[in-house]
Short mmCIF file of C-alpha atoms in Angstrom, two decimals:
data_model
loop_
_atom_site.label_atom_id
_atom_site.label_comp_id
_atom_site.label_asym_id
_atom_site.label_seq_id
_atom_site.Cartn_x
_atom_site.Cartn_y
_atom_site.Cartn_z
CA UNK A 1 48.10 -22.98 -47.58
CA UNK A 2 51.18 -25.02 -46.84
CA UNK A 3 53.19 -23.62 -43.94
CA UNK A 4 56.74 -24.73 -43.40
CA UNK A 5 57.85 -25.35 -39.86
CA UNK A 6 60.00 -22.20 -39.93
CA UNK A 7 57.14 -20.00 -41.15
CA UNK A 8 54.85 -21.39 -38.48
CA UNK A 9 57.43 -20.66 -35.78
CA UNK A 10 57.93 -17.07 -36.98
CA UNK A 11 54.18 -16.48 -37.01
CA UNK A 12 53.81 -17.82 -33.47
CA UNK A 13 56.73 -15.77 -32.17
CA UNK A 14 55.53 -12.50 -33.70
CA UNK A 15 52.05 -13.06 -32.27
CA UNK A 16 53.61 -13.55 -28.84
CA UNK A 17 55.72 -10.42 -29.27
CA UNK A 18 52.69 -8.31 -30.20
CA UNK A 19 50.80 -9.63 -27.18
CA UNK A 20 53.79 -8.88 -24.95
CA UNK A 21 54.45 -5.31 -26.01
CA UNK A 22 50.82 -4.20 -25.84
CA UNK A 23 49.88 -4.54 -22.17
CA UNK A 24 47.34 -1.68 -22.51
CA UNK A 25 45.25 -3.85 -24.80
CA UNK A 26 44.58 -6.09 -21.80
CA UNK A 27 42.31 -3.55 -20.10
CA UNK A 28 40.57 -2.60 -23.34
CA UNK A 29 39.95 -6.28 -23.86
CA UNK A 30 38.43 -6.67 -20.43
CA UNK A 31 35.88 -3.91 -21.17
CA UNK A 32 34.95 -5.80 -24.33
CA UNK A 33 34.77 -9.02 -22.33
CA UNK A 34 32.57 -7.38 -19.72
CA UNK A 35 30.29 -5.96 -22.40
CA UNK A 36 30.11 -9.32 -24.16
CA UNK A 37 29.23 -10.98 -20.86
CA UNK A 38 26.31 -8.57 -20.50
CA UNK A 39 25.05 -8.71 -24.09
CA UNK A 40 25.90 -12.34 -24.77
CA UNK A 41 27.93 -11.10 -27.73
CA UNK A 42 24.92 -9.42 -29.39
CA UNK A 43 25.39 -6.23 -31.41
CA UNK A 44 24.80 -2.92 -29.66
CA UNK A 45 23.54 0.18 -31.42
CA UNK A 46 24.27 3.72 -30.25
CA UNK A 47 21.73 5.97 -28.61
CA UNK A 48 18.52 5.57 -26.66
CA UNK A 49 20.28 6.20 -23.36
CA UNK A 50 20.51 9.37 -21.31
CA UNK A 51 23.63 9.61 -19.12
CA UNK A 52 23.73 12.42 -16.58
CA UNK A 53 27.22 12.78 -15.15
CA UNK A 54 29.47 15.75 -14.43
CA UNK A 55 31.88 16.85 -17.17
CA UNK A 56 34.53 17.36 -14.50
CA UNK A 57 34.54 15.43 -11.21
CA UNK A 58 36.84 16.88 -8.59
CA UNK A 59 36.71 13.76 -6.46
CA UNK A 60 36.78 10.40 -8.25
CA UNK A 61 35.72 8.64 -5.05
CA UNK A 62 32.13 9.72 -5.45
CA UNK A 63 30.87 10.74 -8.88
CA UNK A 64 27.08 11.08 -9.25
CA UNK A 65 25.77 9.27 -12.33
CA UNK A 66 22.20 8.89 -13.52
CA UNK A 67 21.18 6.59 -16.36
CA UNK A 68 17.86 6.37 -18.14
CA UNK A 69 16.78 4.29 -21.13
CA UNK A 70 13.08 4.21 -21.93
CA UNK A 71 11.77 0.66 -21.93
CA UNK A 72 15.03 -0.93 -20.82
CA UNK A 73 14.87 -4.16 -18.82
CA UNK A 74 18.45 -3.80 -17.57
CA UNK A 75 21.02 -1.02 -17.61
CA UNK A 76 24.69 -1.54 -16.76
CA UNK A 77 27.51 0.96 -16.25
CA UNK A 78 31.16 0.31 -17.15
CA UNK A 79 34.21 2.39 -16.31
CA UNK A 80 36.84 1.43 -18.88
CA UNK A 81 39.65 3.21 -17.03
CA UNK A 82 39.13 1.47 -13.68
CA UNK A 83 41.07 -1.63 -12.55
CA UNK A 84 37.86 -3.59 -13.23
CA UNK A 85 35.39 -2.22 -15.77
CA UNK A 86 32.16 -3.37 -14.07
CA UNK A 87 30.42 -0.77 -11.87
CA UNK A 88 26.74 -1.59 -11.41
CA UNK A 89 23.80 -3.30 -13.11
CA UNK A 90 20.19 -2.20 -12.60
CA UNK A 91 17.48 -4.77 -13.39
CA UNK A 92 14.06 -3.11 -13.52
CA UNK A 93 11.11 -5.08 -12.19
CA UNK A 94 7.39 -4.80 -13.00
CA UNK A 95 6.93 -1.99 -10.45
CA UNK A 96 9.75 0.22 -11.74
CA UNK A 97 7.89 3.30 -12.98
CA UNK A 98 10.60 4.25 -15.48
CA UNK A 99 13.92 2.62 -16.41
CA UNK A 100 15.94 5.22 -14.57
CA UNK A 101 18.34 5.04 -11.64
CA UNK A 102 21.05 7.16 -10.14
CA UNK A 103 23.95 6.31 -7.87
CA UNK A 104 27.48 7.43 -6.97
CA UNK A 105 30.49 5.67 -8.46
CA UNK A 106 34.29 5.54 -8.18
CA UNK A 107 36.44 6.59 -11.13
CA UNK A 108 40.20 5.96 -10.98
CA UNK A 109 41.06 8.58 -13.62
CA UNK A 110 39.65 10.62 -16.49
CA UNK A 111 37.81 8.17 -18.70
CA UNK A 112 34.67 7.28 -20.64
CA UNK A 113 31.71 6.04 -18.65
CA UNK A 114 30.08 3.43 -20.89
CA UNK A 115 26.43 2.50 -20.42
CA UNK A 116 24.73 -0.48 -22.07
CA UNK A 117 20.98 -1.09 -21.90
CA UNK A 118 19.10 -4.29 -22.64
CA UNK A 119 15.78 -3.29 -24.16
CA UNK A 120 12.48 -5.11 -23.64
CA UNK A 121 12.73 -6.68 -27.14
CA UNK A 122 16.17 -8.16 -26.36
CA UNK A 123 18.19 -5.63 -28.37
CA UNK A 124 21.06 -3.64 -26.88
CA UNK A 125 21.79 0.08 -26.89
CA UNK A 126 24.93 1.81 -25.71
CA UNK A 127 26.18 5.31 -24.94
CA UNK A 128 29.33 6.81 -23.47
CA UNK A 129 30.28 10.05 -21.79
CA UNK A 130 33.72 11.28 -20.79
CA UNK A 131 34.21 12.36 -17.19
CA UNK A 132 37.37 14.28 -16.32
CA UNK A 133 38.62 13.31 -12.88
CA UNK A 134 40.87 15.63 -10.87
CA UNK A 135 41.59 13.27 -7.94
CA UNK A 136 41.16 9.57 -8.72
CA UNK A 137 39.07 7.18 -6.64
CA UNK A 138 39.54 3.44 -6.10
CA UNK A 139 42.23 4.00 -3.43
CA UNK A 140 45.72 2.61 -3.75
CA UNK B 1 29.22 -6.17 9.64
CA UNK B 2 28.55 -3.99 12.71
CA UNK B 3 27.18 -0.47 12.56
CA UNK B 4 25.65 -0.64 9.10
CA UNK B 5 22.62 1.63 9.02
CA UNK B 6 20.17 1.86 6.11
CA UNK B 7 18.31 5.10 5.50
CA UNK B 8 15.36 5.33 3.12
CA UNK B 9 13.22 8.22 1.98
CA UNK B 10 10.11 7.55 -0.08
CA UNK B 11 7.45 9.96 -1.32
CA UNK B 12 3.93 9.21 -0.05
CA UNK B 13 1.61 7.95 -2.77
CA UNK B 14 -1.69 9.82 -2.87
CA UNK B 15 -3.62 7.38 -5.06
CA UNK B 16 -3.39 3.90 -6.56
CA UNK B 17 -0.97 3.81 -9.47
CA UNK B 18 1.00 6.82 -8.28
CA UNK B 19 4.72 7.07 -9.06
CA UNK B 20 6.92 7.75 -6.05
CA UNK B 21 10.59 8.67 -5.89
CA UNK B 22 12.71 6.41 -3.69
CA UNK B 23 16.09 7.43 -2.22
CA UNK B 24 18.17 4.92 -0.29
CA UNK B 25 21.51 5.20 1.46
CA UNK B 26 23.35 2.67 3.60
CA UNK B 27 26.45 3.33 5.69
CA UNK B 28 29.10 0.89 4.47
CA UNK B 29 32.83 1.27 3.67
CA UNK B 30 32.58 -0.66 0.34
CA UNK B 31 36.18 -1.84 0.75
CA UNK B 32 37.26 -2.47 -2.84
CA UNK B 33 39.93 -5.11 -2.19
CA UNK B 34 42.43 -2.99 -4.14
CA UNK B 35 43.65 -0.78 -1.30
CA UNK B 36 46.68 -1.46 0.88
CA UNK B 37 47.11 -0.74 4.58
CA UNK B 38 50.09 1.09 6.10
CA UNK B 39 52.22 -2.08 5.94
CA UNK B 40 51.56 -2.65 2.27
CA UNK B 41 49.16 -5.54 2.76
CA UNK B 42 46.01 -5.70 0.65
CA UNK B 43 42.88 -4.91 2.63
CA UNK B 44 40.39 -7.68 1.81
CA UNK B 45 37.34 -6.82 -0.26
CA UNK B 46 34.08 -6.30 1.60
CA UNK B 47 31.22 -4.67 -0.23
CA UNK B 48 27.45 -4.71 -0.49
CA UNK B 49 27.07 -6.86 -3.61
CA UNK B 50 23.30 -6.69 -4.16
CA UNK B 51 20.42 -4.38 -3.35
CA UNK B 52 16.75 -5.02 -4.02
CA UNK B 53 13.58 -2.96 -3.65
CA UNK B 54 10.25 -4.79 -3.61
CA UNK B 55 6.68 -3.63 -3.06
CA UNK B 56 4.20 -6.19 -1.69
CA UNK B 57 6.56 -8.89 -2.93
CA UNK B 58 6.85 -7.51 -6.47
CA UNK B 59 10.24 -6.36 -7.73
CA UNK B 60 10.90 -2.69 -8.31
CA UNK B 61 14.66 -2.81 -8.91
CA UNK B 62 17.38 -5.41 -8.44
CA UNK B 63 20.87 -3.92 -8.37
CA UNK B 64 24.20 -5.76 -8.72
CA UNK B 65 27.04 -3.76 -7.16
CA UNK B 66 30.76 -3.95 -7.95
CA UNK B 67 33.61 -2.44 -5.90
CA UNK B 68 33.39 0.71 -8.07
CA UNK B 69 30.27 1.84 -6.17
CA UNK B 70 31.19 4.59 -3.71
CA UNK B 71 31.35 4.29 0.07
CA UNK B 72 27.84 4.49 1.59
CA UNK B 73 25.98 3.21 -1.52
CA UNK B 74 23.22 5.57 -2.67
CA UNK B 75 20.40 4.74 -5.07
CA UNK B 76 17.55 6.79 -6.41
CA UNK B 77 14.74 5.43 -8.61
CA UNK B 78 11.02 5.63 -9.31
CA UNK B 79 8.43 3.06 -8.22
CA UNK B 80 4.79 2.54 -9.06
CA UNK B 81 2.51 2.02 -6.05
CA UNK B 82 -0.50 -0.01 -7.29
CA UNK B 83 -2.24 -0.43 -3.91
CA UNK B 84 -1.61 0.27 -0.22
CA UNK B 85 1.23 -1.85 1.13
CA UNK B 86 4.87 -1.97 2.09
CA UNK B 87 8.21 -1.42 0.41
CA UNK B 88 10.95 -3.83 1.49
CA UNK B 89 14.54 -2.81 0.85
CA UNK B 90 17.30 -5.42 1.21
CA UNK B 91 21.07 -5.05 1.10
CA UNK B 92 23.37 -8.12 0.83
CA UNK B 93 26.89 -7.90 2.32
CA UNK B 94 29.91 -9.94 1.12
CA UNK B 95 30.16 -11.36 4.67
CA UNK B 96 26.67 -12.90 4.39
CA UNK B 97 24.88 -10.28 6.49
CA UNK B 98 21.58 -8.95 5.18
CA UNK B 99 20.21 -5.54 6.10
CA UNK B 100 16.57 -4.58 5.57
CA UNK B 101 14.38 -1.52 5.83
CA UNK B 102 10.67 -1.05 5.12
CA UNK B 103 8.35 1.79 4.20
CA UNK B 104 4.55 1.70 4.47
CA UNK B 105 2.27 3.32 1.93
CA UNK B 106 -1.38 4.00 2.80
CA UNK B 107 -3.78 6.28 1.01
#
């Protein structure tokens, strides 16, 4: 394809405009970036993970979450609606009886809690659950 | 950091190969670095960034924490106890401090 200078300029400008008027895409992108950093860009398939979290959390400062994925080497939790999506990563050693852990996390607002597990064979599974938050955590 | 106190509760294994439930809690503000003080200045981040549980030197769980972990980080997990020995729990603070706690298993 043979672009004229004018066409090239218009293309560049419209790309910049799209990037400028969609600031929300920045946070969505960072969840994707965080997931890609965990999986190394590998494909993830749905299922194989049990997330236990409340449907409604009155206090976003401390939301109990339990994750379990049979045979997982690592499990990580993301909160897409937080200022930073990363929450915690569990790496299970040889003396972990099952690939299960529970903790308490901060959620800034109602959002999906996204869990990705790296299985023993190097494949990746993911699951998500929405948690409604009445009072957001993360301070501010 | 001063005044950080780990608390650990572990089931007692009754035989070799038993699975025990481990519950750990450590008192820590987990300052996220996103909050502002009364004058509008950002309060610097200070969190526990890593927690490990080992048994006789073998890893049970190695946890990487981000600021989205709640104040007083709590973890619960299951460990296999292959022989009598000792659990060692270690928490790593942003300021370089390391806090440890142990639990003996004999049966």
